[in-house]
Amino acid sequence: MTTTDHQQEATGLRHAISTALAEMPTPKPDAPTALIYARMSMDSVGKELGLTRQVAGEDGALKLCAVRGWTVTEDHIFTDNDLSAASGIFRPGYADLMAAIERGEAGIIVTYQLSRLWRNRRERAEAMEILKTHRVKVVTVKGPELDLATAYGRAMVGLLGEFDTMESDVKGERMRSSILQKAHAGQQSGGGQRPFGYQLRYKIVSKAGEKQRRRITRVSVDPDEGKIVQDCAGRVLAGEPIASIVRDLNDRMILTSAGNPWNRTTLRRMLCSARISGRREHISRDSYETTRPLIGEIVWAPTDDPERVWEPGDNIDQDQHEGGSEPEGDTDEEEPEGTLRWPAIIGVADSDRIRTLLTRPERRLTTGGARKHLLSGILHCARCGQPMVGRSSRGVLRYVCNKNPDGGKAACGGTFITAAPTDDRIRDLVLTALDSPELVARLRHRDQPEPDLHARIRADEDELELWAADQGNGMVSRVEWRKATTPIRARLEAARAQLATSTQTTALVGFVGALEDMTHRWDAANNSQRRAVIHAVVETVTVHPAAVAGRNRFDTARLEPVWRV
């Protein structure tokens, strides 16, 4: 429906109200003033017929006001269309109604049914206090007349309102049950923004003249966005910080499916979604109060070719349109309703590793970004064993043993080395080592995780949550809780360390082959990616003191790498 159509329908509502007001008998000069409120939760047609019926219909609020001899003006009729009252979202018409009450413009509210005013307990309780203070009556066309200035009136509003709230809650339970049933069947529940990485084809299911409603009929991987999803997943598994990947995406002017720049939250949610591995997860609305959890329970996974993952060049529809969405309308290859699945962009194993890595409780979630200097934290002082950091001295960057307050009490502060030749030396050592296929094979063999590692981590995390809940509810003492959780935490720490090790060799993808090719890839990589490659090959690099104090010549013998194999 066009904007002009909506304007015409709104004009129809106003015309009906004006006509009904004109037909009302002239009230007495001392007649009380009434305020009218009408609301429709859903108006798929957009014609505001429900509002017209509630306000100006044969048994509408204006008819009741005429019978009772109350004064009503058009400015005192408030409406909200296509807005639910159950969730407590802002309703402009309702807000204007309550503001008029607080200004003392009237002492009567007329509504078709009490449920038109409230379905939310908090909103109802707040309004009852306001109406009590201003001694307001609520009169319903299809219900009782309740004086909120009296205890009986307030009790009846609370009692009848609970039934209205229960009705909404029951509907909500049925909807959530339907969503969960679809999730367990691997089906889409519909709605929301198009997920990044996918193309959706729609079929218009609304009738002529109605507000447009559509149903997804086909899902495929967007060839450009699919590559980006796979690239981001690989970079996370390689150890690159989320902040570094976000910065790179925004520098390349790659936007989310909503057309916005990326941030750490949107990228983490996209990569942790079970959808990109072809699976279905479910997060119950009852399981959280404010912030939606990053991951949910996996409730469905494909059984037919579960390891099938999309690859660039796979067959997709050719009539692609800008923005990743396919044209709306009937298609020749429409999937039967209820059979649509999300194609897997990355593998299940990689998805599980990413979900575990990005949801670790100890994961740093502050505003800090990636390390600025290549070897900060990798170089260690031979004298005290503490990590070295980049510091500028007279315009020359050096790695120094950090004796500042943030460097730790054990730092000696007696070792430094010039950064530029050190970076070049470690780069050459690492790339030369990677030129050996035997070394790469040993690294990858060492880093193979146990097949049930992710399941064990998730099981231990769930067990810790259960013990925490029992301790919080007073079912176990603090001593019992500590005794039970200590071995669980030890297992978790060991499993997470093994998982972190298993992801390191992912950084070596693309860094195996001829030395010249690896050098070109190194030059094209950002600092975080280079650090990930170094971490995959080297544990630490020990920096020994200079053989002759004060000598300016760079000495490669001062650098002692500790190789992982």
XYZ file of C-alpha atoms in Angstrom:
565
model
C 0.000 0.000 0.000
C 1.352 3.412 -0.947
C 1.761 6.415 1.337
C -1.201 8.042 -0.418
C -3.354 5.003 0.390
C -2.429 5.206 4.079
C -3.198 8.923 4.116
C -6.607 8.213 2.565
C -7.368 5.541 5.183
C -6.292 7.865 8.009
C -8.542 10.506 6.485
C -11.376 7.934 6.532
C -10.920 7.445 10.286
C -10.909 11.180 10.919
C -13.967 11.604 8.705
C -15.850 8.925 10.650
C -14.930 10.632 13.929
C -15.957 14.064 12.651
C -19.280 12.700 11.402
C -20.025 10.938 14.684
C -19.143 14.059 16.686
C -21.446 16.167 14.525
C -24.334 13.747 15.129
C -23.941 13.838 18.904
C -26.496 15.924 20.817
C -25.267 19.128 22.378
C -24.208 18.328 25.958
C -25.231 20.408 28.936
C -22.850 23.232 29.905
C -21.850 21.441 33.111
C -21.457 18.032 31.426
C -18.191 16.235 32.358
C -15.469 15.887 29.745
C -14.440 12.418 28.609
C -11.259 11.177 26.925
C -11.506 8.301 24.435
C -8.742 5.766 23.811
C -8.705 3.057 21.116
C -5.984 0.597 20.114
C -5.427 -2.203 17.599
C -2.597 -4.686 18.181
C -2.366 -5.760 14.543
C -3.701 -4.129 11.412
C -2.451 -6.130 8.420
C -4.728 -4.224 6.052
C -3.717 -0.786 7.297
C -7.216 0.681 6.943
C -7.710 1.429 10.665
C -11.124 -0.242 10.516
C -10.754 -1.557 14.057
C -10.112 1.926 15.411
C -13.085 3.269 13.494
C -15.310 0.547 14.967
C -14.080 1.158 18.532
C -14.494 4.957 18.358
C -17.268 5.766 15.865
C -19.037 2.443 15.294
C -22.644 1.631 16.078
C -21.584 0.461 19.537
C -18.443 2.615 19.763
C -17.181 4.936 22.463
C -18.749 8.060 20.947
C -22.208 6.445 21.077
C -21.723 5.706 24.769
C -20.602 9.285 25.442
C -23.689 10.593 23.616
C -25.989 8.425 25.740
C -24.280 9.533 28.953
C -24.300 13.203 27.899
C -20.526 13.650 28.188
C -18.530 16.258 26.303
C -16.008 14.950 23.757
C -13.829 16.904 21.333
C -11.690 15.573 18.515
C -8.549 16.605 20.428
C -9.600 14.257 23.229
C -9.679 11.110 21.083
C -6.404 9.150 21.235
C -5.538 6.122 19.107
C -2.678 3.663 18.554
C -2.788 1.430 15.502
C -0.790 -1.761 14.901
C 0.805 -1.547 18.365
C 0.782 -4.229 21.068
C 0.302 -3.276 24.713
C 1.757 -6.530 26.072
C 5.451 -5.716 25.765
C 5.295 -2.229 27.241
C 6.649 -0.535 24.116
C 6.036 3.184 23.698
C 2.524 4.041 22.467
C 2.234 7.685 21.339
C -1.555 7.857 21.688
C -1.502 6.292 25.151
C 1.281 8.672 26.258
C -0.802 11.662 25.087
C -3.824 10.264 26.966
C -1.924 10.007 30.257
C -0.449 13.475 29.756
C -3.967 14.899 29.340
C -5.015 13.171 32.586
C -2.053 14.668 34.454
C -2.967 18.113 33.094
C -6.435 17.634 34.587
C -8.294 17.919 31.268
C -10.864 15.225 32.169
C -11.900 12.776 34.861
C -13.278 10.026 32.598
C -11.584 7.628 30.182
C -13.804 5.747 27.758
C -12.406 2.694 25.964
C -13.974 -0.239 24.144
C -12.519 -2.895 26.466
C -10.099 -2.700 29.380
C -7.533 -4.703 27.394
C -7.349 -1.792 24.929
C -5.714 0.276 27.680
C -3.377 -2.246 29.319
C -1.980 -5.733 28.989
C 1.351 -5.061 30.683
C 1.452 -5.348 34.500
C 4.026 -2.620 35.051
C 2.246 -0.169 32.773
C -1.093 -0.930 34.415
C 0.294 -0.429 37.951
C 1.907 2.895 37.042
C -1.318 4.139 35.416
C -3.449 3.094 38.390
C -1.419 5.346 40.677
C -1.837 8.309 38.310
C -5.561 7.722 37.851
C -6.003 7.297 41.613
C -4.302 10.642 42.274
C -6.460 12.462 39.706
C -9.656 10.572 40.706
C -10.353 9.248 37.212
C -13.029 6.735 36.175
C -12.484 4.166 33.430
C -15.668 3.343 31.520
C -15.648 0.484 29.012
C -18.152 0.024 26.181
C -18.027 -3.762 26.556
C -17.415 -4.002 30.276
C -17.760 -2.325 33.663
C -17.348 1.239 34.891
C -14.496 1.432 37.392
C -13.658 4.361 39.666
C -9.913 4.369 40.271
C -10.356 6.725 43.215
C -11.860 3.830 45.206
C -10.210 0.686 46.531
C -12.898 -1.475 44.881
C -12.319 0.138 41.494
C -8.564 -0.340 41.689
C -8.984 -3.960 42.818
C -11.290 -4.729 39.901
C -8.889 -3.087 37.422
C -6.084 -5.228 38.829
C -8.181 -8.408 38.766
C -9.613 -7.951 35.279
C -6.243 -6.731 34.019
C -4.605 -9.956 35.167
C -6.942 -11.918 32.904
C -5.985 -9.645 29.983
C -2.295 -10.172 30.783
C -2.856 -13.925 31.070
C -4.474 -13.957 27.621
C -1.403 -12.273 26.134
C 0.944 -14.582 28.041
C -0.902 -17.678 26.761
C -0.641 -16.409 23.189
C 3.052 -15.740 23.756
C 3.583 -19.258 25.072
C 1.923 -20.727 21.991
C 4.099 -18.600 19.712
C 7.286 -19.539 21.575
C 6.294 -23.182 21.436
C 5.806 -22.889 17.678
C 9.201 -21.207 17.277
C 10.890 -23.934 19.325
C 9.140 -26.642 17.303
C 10.402 -25.067 14.070
C 13.882 -24.765 15.533
C 13.987 -28.468 16.433
C 12.908 -29.240 12.866
C 15.634 -26.983 11.470
C 13.067 -24.638 9.945
C 13.158 -20.847 9.776
C 10.855 -18.876 11.995
C 10.878 -15.859 9.646
C 11.164 -12.163 10.359
C 14.130 -9.975 11.130
C 16.975 -8.613 9.036
C 18.511 -10.652 6.217
C 21.498 -12.508 7.702
C 24.884 -11.472 6.318
C 26.227 -14.071 3.907
C 22.870 -15.158 2.477
C 20.519 -14.264 -0.342
C 16.794 -14.613 0.261
C 14.037 -14.966 -2.295
C 10.522 -13.980 -1.274
C 6.970 -14.574 -2.389
C 4.297 -11.942 -1.801
C 1.481 -13.561 0.228
C -0.609 -10.468 1.055
C -3.702 -9.667 -0.938
C -4.173 -6.626 -3.151
C -4.697 -3.505 -1.049
C -3.184 -5.029 2.115
C 0.075 -4.117 3.784
C 2.771 -6.138 2.087
C 3.518 -9.506 3.686
C 6.001 -11.935 2.233
C 7.338 -15.440 2.803
C 10.858 -16.723 2.207
C 10.811 -19.269 -0.607
C 14.513 -19.819 -1.272
C 17.809 -19.351 0.592
C 21.260 -19.385 -0.987
C 24.733 -18.179 -0.105
C 25.683 -14.738 -1.395
C 28.934 -15.356 -3.330
C 30.641 -12.146 -2.176
C 29.435 -12.149 1.410
C 30.045 -15.894 1.757
C 33.745 -15.358 1.011
C 33.861 -12.611 3.641
C 32.266 -14.879 6.266
C 34.790 -17.622 5.536
C 37.666 -15.122 5.624
C 36.572 -13.664 8.979
C 36.122 -17.137 10.466
C 39.588 -18.188 9.348
C 41.149 -15.035 10.770
C 39.508 -15.569 14.173
C 40.719 -19.170 14.254
C 44.177 -17.912 13.334
C 44.204 -15.760 16.457
C 43.549 -12.356 14.926
C 41.650 -10.049 17.346
C 38.048 -9.205 16.566
C 38.896 -5.488 16.720
C 41.488 -5.913 13.968
C 39.016 -7.716 11.669
C 36.324 -5.073 12.316
C 38.746 -2.297 11.466
C 39.734 -4.048 8.228
C 36.093 -4.597 7.159
C 35.240 -0.945 7.760
C 38.396 0.251 5.986
C 37.271 -1.778 2.945
C 33.787 -0.179 3.157
C 32.116 -3.564 3.711
C 28.763 -3.023 5.454
C 26.475 -5.334 7.413
C 23.280 -6.620 5.806
C 21.493 -3.692 7.489
C 23.807 -1.257 5.691
C 25.743 -0.240 8.804
C 29.476 -0.304 9.638
C 30.685 -3.342 11.553
C 31.441 -3.332 15.253
C 32.751 -6.048 17.551
C 29.295 -7.063 18.732
C 27.807 -7.511 15.244
C 30.832 -9.469 14.034
C 30.898 -11.724 17.099
C 27.185 -12.475 16.758
C 27.544 -13.271 13.064
C 30.503 -15.618 13.602
C 28.960 -17.332 16.651
C 25.653 -17.982 14.903
C 24.988 -21.677 14.300
C 23.323 -20.619 11.052
C 26.604 -20.183 9.161
C 27.409 -23.870 9.810
C 23.985 -24.971 8.517
C 22.612 -25.723 11.981
C 19.747 -24.312 14.027
C 20.051 -22.961 17.563
C 17.393 -21.747 19.967
C 17.626 -19.044 22.645
C 14.523 -18.953 24.804
C 13.291 -15.451 25.651
C 12.769 -16.672 29.213
C 16.482 -17.512 29.559
C 17.650 -13.893 29.880
C 16.374 -10.534 31.105
C 18.326 -7.822 29.292
C 21.172 -8.773 26.947
C 20.517 -11.659 24.582
C 23.136 -14.435 25.000
C 25.725 -14.742 22.268
C 25.019 -18.412 21.593
C 22.109 -20.766 22.197
C 21.457 -24.471 22.340
C 22.037 -26.381 19.106
C 18.667 -28.036 18.505
C 19.058 -29.241 14.919
C 21.870 -30.263 12.594
C 21.680 -31.705 9.073
C 21.944 -35.461 8.787
C 22.216 -35.628 5.003
C 25.808 -34.724 4.099
C 26.479 -32.752 7.321
C 30.023 -31.871 6.244
C 28.851 -30.164 3.052
C 30.142 -26.567 3.055
C 29.590 -23.875 0.446
C 32.575 -23.039 -1.711
C 33.091 -20.129 -4.124
C 31.829 -21.192 -7.528
C 29.034 -23.406 -6.225
C 25.824 -23.281 -8.286
C 23.599 -20.372 -7.257
C 20.798 -18.450 -8.903
C 22.060 -16.118 -11.583
C 19.426 -13.381 -11.254
C 21.188 -11.717 -8.352
C 20.450 -8.150 -7.450
C 22.430 -5.461 -5.744
C 22.445 -5.637 -1.953
C 22.386 -9.431 -1.750
C 18.574 -9.788 -1.929
C 16.908 -11.616 -4.764
C 13.823 -10.290 -6.524
C 10.475 -10.575 -4.848
C 7.664 -12.526 -6.488
C 6.915 -16.030 -7.644
C 9.809 -18.237 -8.655
C 10.117 -21.329 -10.772
C 12.076 -23.169 -8.062
C 10.118 -22.510 -4.906
C 10.963 -24.704 -1.933
C 7.983 -26.278 -0.138
C 7.021 -24.359 2.986
C 8.722 -25.708 6.103
C 11.663 -27.318 4.249
C 13.988 -24.313 3.933
C 17.451 -24.677 5.482
C 20.425 -22.357 5.833
C 23.323 -23.587 3.643
C 26.565 -24.087 5.594
C 29.240 -21.468 4.854
C 31.796 -22.892 7.309
C 32.206 -26.368 8.758
C 30.681 -27.574 12.018
C 34.091 -28.138 13.630
C 35.256 -24.616 12.808
C 31.950 -23.204 14.024
C 32.276 -25.015 17.357
C 35.836 -23.761 17.788
C 34.799 -20.176 17.066
C 31.795 -20.367 19.419
C 34.034 -21.714 22.180
C 36.812 -19.174 21.584
C 34.545 -16.136 21.446
C 32.511 -17.065 24.534
C 35.316 -17.843 26.951
C 34.557 -16.153 30.301
C 38.116 -14.901 30.598
C 38.050 -13.389 27.107
C 38.958 -9.702 27.200
C 35.897 -7.582 26.429
C 37.294 -4.099 27.144
C 37.854 -1.393 24.572
C 41.501 -2.243 23.957
C 42.532 -3.134 20.420
C 45.211 -5.243 18.826
C 48.888 -4.867 19.762
C 50.545 -2.029 17.939
C 54.017 -3.529 17.578
C 54.855 -6.839 15.944
C 56.854 -8.508 18.726
C 55.390 -6.927 21.869
C 54.789 -9.716 24.393
C 56.616 -12.252 22.196
C 60.099 -11.008 23.092
C 61.194 -11.837 26.651
C 64.095 -10.415 28.633
C 66.821 -13.006 29.309
C 67.700 -11.384 32.653
C 64.281 -11.372 34.322
C 62.097 -13.417 31.954
C 59.486 -10.666 31.634
C 57.841 -9.762 28.277
C 59.193 -6.761 26.402
C 57.140 -3.930 24.866
C 57.648 -1.294 22.182
C 58.848 2.119 23.316
C 60.108 5.088 21.299
C 63.402 6.694 22.303
C 64.557 9.807 20.439
C 62.413 8.872 17.475
C 63.688 5.277 17.295
C 61.348 2.412 18.224
C 62.903 -0.124 20.579
C 61.689 -3.191 22.471
C 62.428 -2.708 26.143
C 62.021 -4.654 29.347
C 59.182 -2.653 30.848
C 60.006 -1.435 34.354
C 57.111 1.045 34.391
C 54.244 0.380 36.849
C 52.272 -1.427 34.127
C 55.165 -3.750 33.365
C 55.098 -5.752 36.577
C 57.279 -5.691 39.675
C 59.590 -8.456 38.406
C 60.777 -6.502 35.320
C 64.411 -5.448 35.517
C 64.305 -2.680 32.895
C 67.879 -3.452 31.843
C 67.361 -4.888 28.335
C 66.433 -3.195 25.069
C 66.891 -3.854 21.353
C 66.118 -1.845 18.214
C 62.716 -2.813 16.770
C 63.124 -2.597 12.974
C 66.023 -5.054 12.491
C 64.550 -7.328 15.183
C 61.220 -7.510 13.313
C 63.036 -8.316 10.078
C 65.182 -10.986 11.706
C 62.250 -12.836 13.312
C 60.248 -12.582 10.062
C 63.090 -14.173 8.112
C 63.534 -16.955 10.681
C 59.807 -17.784 10.718
C 59.323 -17.761 6.961
C 62.476 -19.806 6.430
C 61.214 -22.358 8.944
C 57.837 -22.519 7.192
C 59.677 -23.301 3.961
C 60.145 -26.779 5.485
C 57.091 -29.022 4.842
C 58.268 -31.357 7.631
C 58.049 -28.573 10.232
C 54.545 -27.557 9.130
C 53.382 -31.179 9.228
C 54.735 -31.600 12.796
C 53.028 -28.383 13.902
C 49.666 -29.449 12.528
C 49.948 -32.956 13.959
C 50.743 -31.519 17.395
C 47.777 -29.135 17.260
C 45.049 -31.641 16.354
C 42.340 -31.272 19.047
C 40.562 -34.252 20.570
C 37.261 -34.908 18.763
C 35.053 -34.335 21.841
C 36.956 -31.292 23.152
C 34.180 -28.762 22.441
C 31.493 -30.956 23.989
C 33.602 -31.416 27.145
C 34.138 -27.680 27.481
C 30.429 -26.963 27.086
C 29.484 -29.722 29.555
C 31.884 -28.396 32.204
C 30.632 -24.840 31.697
C 27.039 -26.019 32.143
C 27.986 -27.946 35.270
C 29.622 -24.848 36.773
C 26.445 -22.868 36.111
C 24.359 -25.530 37.879
C 26.629 -25.505 40.916
C 26.525 -21.708 40.994
C 22.717 -21.766 40.896
C 22.594 -24.345 43.711
C 24.953 -22.269 45.825
C 22.969 -19.110 45.137
C 19.723 -20.845 46.139
C 21.260 -22.085 49.385
C 21.111 -25.759 48.377
C 24.856 -26.236 48.987
C 27.308 -24.439 51.237
C 30.187 -22.346 49.953
C 32.653 -25.010 51.099
C 30.762 -27.714 49.194
C 30.534 -25.463 46.131
C 34.275 -24.754 46.169
C 35.177 -28.420 46.677
C 32.943 -29.503 43.775
C 33.940 -26.784 41.315
C 37.731 -26.825 41.800
C 38.333 -29.956 39.655
C 35.805 -28.735 37.079
C 37.673 -25.445 36.727
C 40.969 -27.296 36.395
C 39.543 -29.444 33.571
C 38.158 -26.337 31.867
C 41.459 -24.520 32.035
C 43.307 -27.474 30.528
C 40.699 -27.954 27.773
C 40.695 -24.271 26.855
C 44.490 -24.254 26.704
C 44.351 -27.241 24.353
C 41.736 -25.496 22.217
C 43.814 -22.319 22.036
C 46.790 -24.385 20.884
C 44.710 -26.199 18.267
C 43.726 -22.926 16.595
C 47.251 -21.605 16.161
C 48.160 -23.456 12.974
C 45.105 -21.975 11.222
C 47.244 -18.869 10.803
C 49.592 -20.876 8.568
C 47.009 -21.228 5.779
C 48.609 -19.414 2.858
C 52.046 -19.421 4.484
C 53.195 -22.727 3.113
C 55.098 -22.883 -0.139
C 57.958 -21.075 -1.797
C 59.759 -18.519 0.380
C 59.183 -15.768 -2.185
C 55.413 -16.401 -2.188
C 55.269 -16.371 1.614
C 57.189 -13.076 1.672
C 54.585 -11.483 -0.604
C 51.764 -12.731 1.627
C 53.577 -11.423 4.690
C 53.868 -7.969 3.150
C 50.124 -7.984 2.348
C 49.096 -9.089 5.868
C 48.270 -6.716 8.712
C 50.129 -6.675 12.010
C 47.655 -8.938 13.810
C 47.856 -11.577 11.068
C 51.665 -11.493 11.149
C 51.651 -11.955 14.922
C 49.340 -14.951 14.519
C 51.804 -16.573 12.101
C 54.675 -15.999 14.518
C 52.654 -17.415 17.438
C 51.896 -20.542 15.405
C 55.610 -21.302 15.033
C 57.347 -19.694 18.016
C 56.593 -19.894 21.743
C 58.748 -16.913 22.700
C 61.929 -15.152 21.619
C 64.505 -14.565 24.351
C 66.551 -11.339 24.063
C 70.021 -11.621 25.621
C 72.045 -8.650 26.842
C 74.465 -7.029 24.395
C 77.928 -8.637 24.365
C 79.515 -5.181 24.618
C 77.500 -2.563 26.490
C 76.801 0.533 24.421
C 77.632 -1.054 21.051
C 75.240 0.276 18.373
C 75.663 -2.585 15.897
C 72.689 -4.951 15.720
C 73.667 -8.457 16.844
C 71.439 -11.318 15.629
C 73.014 -13.640 18.205
C 71.076 -11.827 20.939
C 67.810 -13.337 19.669
C 67.007 -16.915 20.720
C 63.652 -18.254 19.403
C 61.903 -21.008 21.333
C 60.234 -23.075 18.596
C 56.950 -24.902 19.171
C 58.364 -28.124 17.674
